[in-house]
XYZ file of C-alpha atoms in Angstrom:
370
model
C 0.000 0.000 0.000
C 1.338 3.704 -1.154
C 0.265 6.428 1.176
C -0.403 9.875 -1.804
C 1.771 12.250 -0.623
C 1.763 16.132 -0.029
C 2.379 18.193 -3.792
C 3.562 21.442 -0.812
C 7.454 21.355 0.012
C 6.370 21.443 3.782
C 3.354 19.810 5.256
C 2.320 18.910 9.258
C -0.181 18.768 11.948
C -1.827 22.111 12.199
C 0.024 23.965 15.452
C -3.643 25.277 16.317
C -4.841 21.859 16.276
C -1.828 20.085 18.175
C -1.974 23.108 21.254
C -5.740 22.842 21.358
C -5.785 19.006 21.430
C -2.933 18.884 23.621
C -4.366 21.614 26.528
C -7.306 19.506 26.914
C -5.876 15.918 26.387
C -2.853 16.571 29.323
C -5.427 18.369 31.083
C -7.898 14.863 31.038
C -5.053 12.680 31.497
C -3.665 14.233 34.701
C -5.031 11.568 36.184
C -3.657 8.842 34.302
C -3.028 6.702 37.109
C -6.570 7.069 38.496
C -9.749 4.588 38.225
C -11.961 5.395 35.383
C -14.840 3.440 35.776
C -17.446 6.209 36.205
C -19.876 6.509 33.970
C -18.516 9.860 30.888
C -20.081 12.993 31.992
C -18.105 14.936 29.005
C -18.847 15.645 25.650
C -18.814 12.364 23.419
C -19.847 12.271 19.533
C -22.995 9.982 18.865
C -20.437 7.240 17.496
C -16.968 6.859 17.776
C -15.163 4.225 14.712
C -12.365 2.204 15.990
C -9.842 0.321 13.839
C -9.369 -3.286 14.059
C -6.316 -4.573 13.317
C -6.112 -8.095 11.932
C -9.299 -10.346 12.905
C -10.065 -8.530 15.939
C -10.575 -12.205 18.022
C -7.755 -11.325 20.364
C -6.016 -8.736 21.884
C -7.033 -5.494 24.155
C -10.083 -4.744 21.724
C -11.181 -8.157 21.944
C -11.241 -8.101 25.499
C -13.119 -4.804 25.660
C -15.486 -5.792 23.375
C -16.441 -8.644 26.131
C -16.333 -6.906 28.976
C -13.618 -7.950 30.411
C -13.194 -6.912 34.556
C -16.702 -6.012 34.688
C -16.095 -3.013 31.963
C -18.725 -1.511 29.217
C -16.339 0.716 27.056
C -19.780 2.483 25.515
C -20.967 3.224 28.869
C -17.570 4.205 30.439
C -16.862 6.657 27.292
C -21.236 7.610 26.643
C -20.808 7.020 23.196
C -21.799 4.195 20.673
C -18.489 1.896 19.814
C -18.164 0.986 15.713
C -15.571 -1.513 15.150
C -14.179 -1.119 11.705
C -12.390 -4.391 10.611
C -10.092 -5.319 7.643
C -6.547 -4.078 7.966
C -3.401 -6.073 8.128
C -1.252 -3.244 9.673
C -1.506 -0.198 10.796
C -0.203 1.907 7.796
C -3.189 0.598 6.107
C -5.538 2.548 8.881
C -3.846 5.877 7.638
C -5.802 5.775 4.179
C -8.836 5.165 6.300
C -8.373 7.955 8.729
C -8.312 10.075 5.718
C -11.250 9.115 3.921
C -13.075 9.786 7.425
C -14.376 6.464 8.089
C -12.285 5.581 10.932
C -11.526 8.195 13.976
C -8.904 6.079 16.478
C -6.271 3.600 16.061
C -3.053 1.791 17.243
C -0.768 3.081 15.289
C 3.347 2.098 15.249
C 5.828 4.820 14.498
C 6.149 3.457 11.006
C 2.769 4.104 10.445
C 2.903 8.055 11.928
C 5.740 8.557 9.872
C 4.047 7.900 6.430
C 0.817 9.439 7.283
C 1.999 12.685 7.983
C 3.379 13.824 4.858
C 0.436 12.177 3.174
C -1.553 14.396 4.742
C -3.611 12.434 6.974
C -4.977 14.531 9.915
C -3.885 12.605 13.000
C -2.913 13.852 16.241
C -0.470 11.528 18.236
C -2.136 11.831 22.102
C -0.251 8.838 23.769
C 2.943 6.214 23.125
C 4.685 3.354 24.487
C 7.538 1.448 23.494
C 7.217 -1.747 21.916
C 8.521 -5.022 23.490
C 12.072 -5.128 22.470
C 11.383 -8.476 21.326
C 8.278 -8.779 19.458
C 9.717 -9.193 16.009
C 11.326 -12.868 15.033
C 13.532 -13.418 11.757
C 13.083 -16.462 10.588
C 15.257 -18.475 8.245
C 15.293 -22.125 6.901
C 16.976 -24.846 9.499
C 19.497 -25.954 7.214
C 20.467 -22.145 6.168
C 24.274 -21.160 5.657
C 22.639 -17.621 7.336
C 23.769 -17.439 10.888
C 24.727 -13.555 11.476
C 23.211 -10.262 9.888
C 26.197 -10.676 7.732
C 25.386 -13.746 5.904
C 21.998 -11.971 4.694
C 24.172 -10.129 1.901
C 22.248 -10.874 -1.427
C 19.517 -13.318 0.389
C 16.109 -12.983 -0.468
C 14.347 -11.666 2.491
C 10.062 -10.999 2.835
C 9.178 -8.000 5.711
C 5.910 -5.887 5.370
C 7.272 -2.947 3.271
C 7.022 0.575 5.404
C 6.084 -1.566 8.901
C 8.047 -2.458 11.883
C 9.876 -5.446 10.324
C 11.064 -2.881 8.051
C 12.927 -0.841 10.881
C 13.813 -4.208 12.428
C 15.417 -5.425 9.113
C 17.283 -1.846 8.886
C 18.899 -2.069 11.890
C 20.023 -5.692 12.050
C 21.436 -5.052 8.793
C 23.422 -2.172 9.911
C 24.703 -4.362 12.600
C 26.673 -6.009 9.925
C 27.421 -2.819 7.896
C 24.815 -3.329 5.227
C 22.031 -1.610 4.141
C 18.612 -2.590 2.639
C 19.847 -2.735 -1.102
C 22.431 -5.124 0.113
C 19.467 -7.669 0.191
C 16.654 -8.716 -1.890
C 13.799 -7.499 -0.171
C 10.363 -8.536 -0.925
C 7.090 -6.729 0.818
C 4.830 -9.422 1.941
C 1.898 -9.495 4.322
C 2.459 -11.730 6.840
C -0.210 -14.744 5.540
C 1.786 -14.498 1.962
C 5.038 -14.379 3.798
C 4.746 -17.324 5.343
C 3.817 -19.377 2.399
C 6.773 -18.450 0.409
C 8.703 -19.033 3.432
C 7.091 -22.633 4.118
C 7.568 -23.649 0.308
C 10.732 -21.858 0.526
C 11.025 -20.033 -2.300
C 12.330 -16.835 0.419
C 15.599 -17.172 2.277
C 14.106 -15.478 5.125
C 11.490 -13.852 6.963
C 11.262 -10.552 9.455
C 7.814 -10.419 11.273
C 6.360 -9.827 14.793
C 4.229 -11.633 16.960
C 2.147 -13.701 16.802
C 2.293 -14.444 13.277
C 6.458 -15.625 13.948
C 5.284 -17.214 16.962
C 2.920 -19.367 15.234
C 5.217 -19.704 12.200
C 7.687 -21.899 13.940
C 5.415 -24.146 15.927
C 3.400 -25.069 12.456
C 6.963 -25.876 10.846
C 8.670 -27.315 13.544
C 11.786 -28.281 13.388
C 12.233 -26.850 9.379
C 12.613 -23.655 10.492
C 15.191 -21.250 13.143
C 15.431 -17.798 14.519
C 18.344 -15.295 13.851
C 19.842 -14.454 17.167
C 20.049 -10.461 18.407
C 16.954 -9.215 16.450
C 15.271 -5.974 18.029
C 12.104 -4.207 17.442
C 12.757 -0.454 17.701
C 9.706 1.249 17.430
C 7.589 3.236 19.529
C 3.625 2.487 19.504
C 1.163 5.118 19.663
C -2.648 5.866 19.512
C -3.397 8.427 17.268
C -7.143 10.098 16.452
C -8.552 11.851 13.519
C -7.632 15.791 14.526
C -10.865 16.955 14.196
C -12.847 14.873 16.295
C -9.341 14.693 18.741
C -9.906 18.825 18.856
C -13.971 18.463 19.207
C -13.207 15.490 22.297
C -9.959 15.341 23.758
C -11.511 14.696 27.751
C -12.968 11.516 25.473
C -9.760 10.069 24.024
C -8.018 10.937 27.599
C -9.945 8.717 29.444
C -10.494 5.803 26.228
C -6.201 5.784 26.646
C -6.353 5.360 30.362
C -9.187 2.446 29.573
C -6.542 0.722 26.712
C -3.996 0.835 29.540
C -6.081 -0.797 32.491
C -7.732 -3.713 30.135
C -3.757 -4.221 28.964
C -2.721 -4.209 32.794
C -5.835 -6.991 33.207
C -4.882 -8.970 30.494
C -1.272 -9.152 31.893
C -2.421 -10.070 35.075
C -4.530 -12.267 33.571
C -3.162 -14.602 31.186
C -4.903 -17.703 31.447
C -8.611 -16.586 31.117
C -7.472 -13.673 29.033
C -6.553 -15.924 25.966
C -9.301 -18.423 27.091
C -11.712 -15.709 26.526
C -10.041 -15.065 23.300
C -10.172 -18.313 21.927
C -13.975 -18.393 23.169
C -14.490 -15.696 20.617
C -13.145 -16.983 17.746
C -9.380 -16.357 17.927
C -8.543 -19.748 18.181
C -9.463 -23.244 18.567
C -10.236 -23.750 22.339
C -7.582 -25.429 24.266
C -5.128 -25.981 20.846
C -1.444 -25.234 19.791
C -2.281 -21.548 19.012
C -4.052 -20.919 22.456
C -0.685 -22.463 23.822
C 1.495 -20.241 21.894
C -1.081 -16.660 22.799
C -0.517 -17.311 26.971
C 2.829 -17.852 26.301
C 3.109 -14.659 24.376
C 0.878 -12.917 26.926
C 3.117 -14.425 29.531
C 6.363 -13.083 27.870
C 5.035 -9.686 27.280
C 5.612 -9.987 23.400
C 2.593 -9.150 21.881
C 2.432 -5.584 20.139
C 0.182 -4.638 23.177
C 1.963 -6.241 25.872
C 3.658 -3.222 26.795
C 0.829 -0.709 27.097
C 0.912 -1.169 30.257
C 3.356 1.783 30.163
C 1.078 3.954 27.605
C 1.300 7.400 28.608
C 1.817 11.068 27.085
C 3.940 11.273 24.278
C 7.157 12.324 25.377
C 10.862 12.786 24.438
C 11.467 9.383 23.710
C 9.242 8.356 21.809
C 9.667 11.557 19.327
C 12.553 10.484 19.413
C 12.677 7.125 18.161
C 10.083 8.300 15.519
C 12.897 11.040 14.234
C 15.443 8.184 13.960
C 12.888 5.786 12.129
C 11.889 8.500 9.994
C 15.297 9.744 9.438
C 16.107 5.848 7.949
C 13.267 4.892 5.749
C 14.037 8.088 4.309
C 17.483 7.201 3.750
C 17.095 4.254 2.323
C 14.118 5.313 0.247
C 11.226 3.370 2.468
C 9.259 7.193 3.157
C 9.766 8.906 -0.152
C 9.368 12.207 1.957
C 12.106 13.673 4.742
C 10.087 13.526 7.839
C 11.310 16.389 10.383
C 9.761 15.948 14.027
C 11.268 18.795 16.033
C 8.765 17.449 18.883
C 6.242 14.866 19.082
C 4.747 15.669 22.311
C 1.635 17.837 23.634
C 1.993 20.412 26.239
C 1.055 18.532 29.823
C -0.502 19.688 32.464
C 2.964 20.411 34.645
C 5.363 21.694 31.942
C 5.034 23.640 28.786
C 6.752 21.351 26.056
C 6.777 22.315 22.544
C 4.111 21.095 20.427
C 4.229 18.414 17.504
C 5.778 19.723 14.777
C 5.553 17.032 11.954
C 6.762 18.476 8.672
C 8.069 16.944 5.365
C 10.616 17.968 2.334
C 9.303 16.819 -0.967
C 11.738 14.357 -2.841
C 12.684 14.768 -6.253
C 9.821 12.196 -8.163
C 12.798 9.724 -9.636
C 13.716 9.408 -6.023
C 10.730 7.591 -4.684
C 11.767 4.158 -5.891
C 9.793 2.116 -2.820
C 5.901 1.767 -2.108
C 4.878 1.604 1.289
C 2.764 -1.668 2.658
């Protein structure tokens, strides 16, 4: 998937939008840490539409979605909860958010990075990092690839413009090569691991669960590449205008994400139970097996939301050196300049997000974003 980009040399998040958003977001989330069980007094649109990412069957929305602890998100937030399915990743939300059918998301880094000089009106309100060890590579068990370094000319399948991506770029550099040093091939993660099972790939750069799941279906045919990272930051962005019209809203639906992740850690056992009861998996199976483990290990995208909070240094951070690399390396066909990526809180003034892009020259863009 290509994200259009921006025909202006310059292009970001309205300032006026960010420092309005921002006032009333750090002034709702001041109390982060608090219980927010009772019932939304503030303004709330009549609907609110919610990406789903992947089937939807597990994960913090599935266990919103069935009350989990006792909760009922619509009642908790006073508005009506639509739950848009269909997307594979979270770059493909972006498109969505643009069109106006869908108003919040997960979002990685990746995906923040491409939207903005695209145009699509997001506001970042809140960020975590993600588990240092969700993404797997995966290569054939009876590969001559043992280091970053024997990846040099290899056929290798990662979801173009996603967190493999990063992943890939870094390991790489590990070994002094860059992404041209390798045949890359964008893949979605189903199509991935069919070329990778009839190997016609020499490797494969995912996260969990699909790399999880990938090596207990091939057993003992397949390995993992030692010293992988993920690097990015994971945030959850809304569509600016309804982010300007609600921000007390998205506030308190952040603190909500947070406490049902908490749960679900706490809970591992009858969290993926739960899941498999609606639909995730088969009950009591292999892929139940592998989710509480998962759960257990804390290496599921969502995992670490536990630490969700504010946006803050760090995390604009990590997006600037992200950015920074796909454009380097052609990934983000526009330069992506974040002089700050968070909103000013309730204690400090910080300076406001600041996303803005430099067109590239059109023979430049030589990569399409997944």
């Amino acid at each position: 998937m290509t994200l259009n980009g921006s025909t202006s040399n310059r292009v970001g998040i309205s300032r006026r939008t960010v420092l309005s958003v921002g006032t009333g977001f750090a002034s709702a989330s001041a109390g982060f840490g608090g219980a927010s069980r009772a019932l939304a007094a503030d303004p709330a649109p009549s609907q609110l539409t919610v990406a789903v990412i992947g089937d939807g069957r597990t994960g913090v929305w599935a266990s919103l979605r069935a009350g989990v602890g006792g909760r009922n998100l619509e009642q908790e937030l006073g508005t009506k909860i639509v739950w848009q399915p269909g997307f594979t990743a979270s770059l493909p939300v972006m498109e969505a958010i643009k069109a106006g059918s869908v108003d919040f998301t997960f979002a990685t880094a990746t995906a923040v990075v491409n939207a903005v000089p695209a145009r699509v009106p997001i506001v970042p309100l809140a960020a975590y990092p993600l588990p240092a060890d969700e993404v797997d590579f995966l290569v054939q068990a009876n590969s001559s690839i043992k280091t970053a370094a024997d990846l040099k000319g290899k056929k290798i399948a990662h979801q173009n413009g996603t967190t493999g991506t990063y992943s890939l770029i870094k390991y790489l550099e590990t070994a002094g090569l860059r992404l041209s040093d390798v045949q890359a091939v964008s893949l979605s993660g189903a199509d991935a691991f069919t070329a990778f099972a009839q190997g016609s790939i020499d490797g494969w750069i995912h996260w969990q669960p699909a790399t999880a799941l990938a090596l207990t279906k091939l057993g003992g045919k397949s390995r993992l590449l030692p010293d992988v990272k993920t690097y990015d930051y994971a945030f959850y962005v809304a569509r600016s205008d309804v982010a300007l019209e609600y921000p007390q809203l998205f506030a308190k639906f952040v603190k909500i994400i947070r406490e049902t992740q908490a749960y679900i850690f706490a809970h591992p056992a009858e969290s993926v139970a739960l899941w498999a009861s609606q639909g995730g998996f088969p009950p009591n199976g292999t892929e139940q097996a592998v989710y509480e483990k998962l759960v257990r290990d804390a290496r599921l995208s969502e995992s670490t939301a536990v630490a969700l909070k504010p946006i803050d240094d760090a995390a604009a951070a990590s997006a600037q050196d992200l950015a920074d690399n796909f454009h380097a390396l052609g990934v983000l066909p526009n330069k992506v300049d974040d002089h700050s990526c968070s909103a000013p809180s309730s204690t400090r003034r910080r300076r406001p997000l600041r996303w803005s892009s430099a067109r590239k020259r059109p023979h430049e863009n030589t990569r399409e974003t997944s």
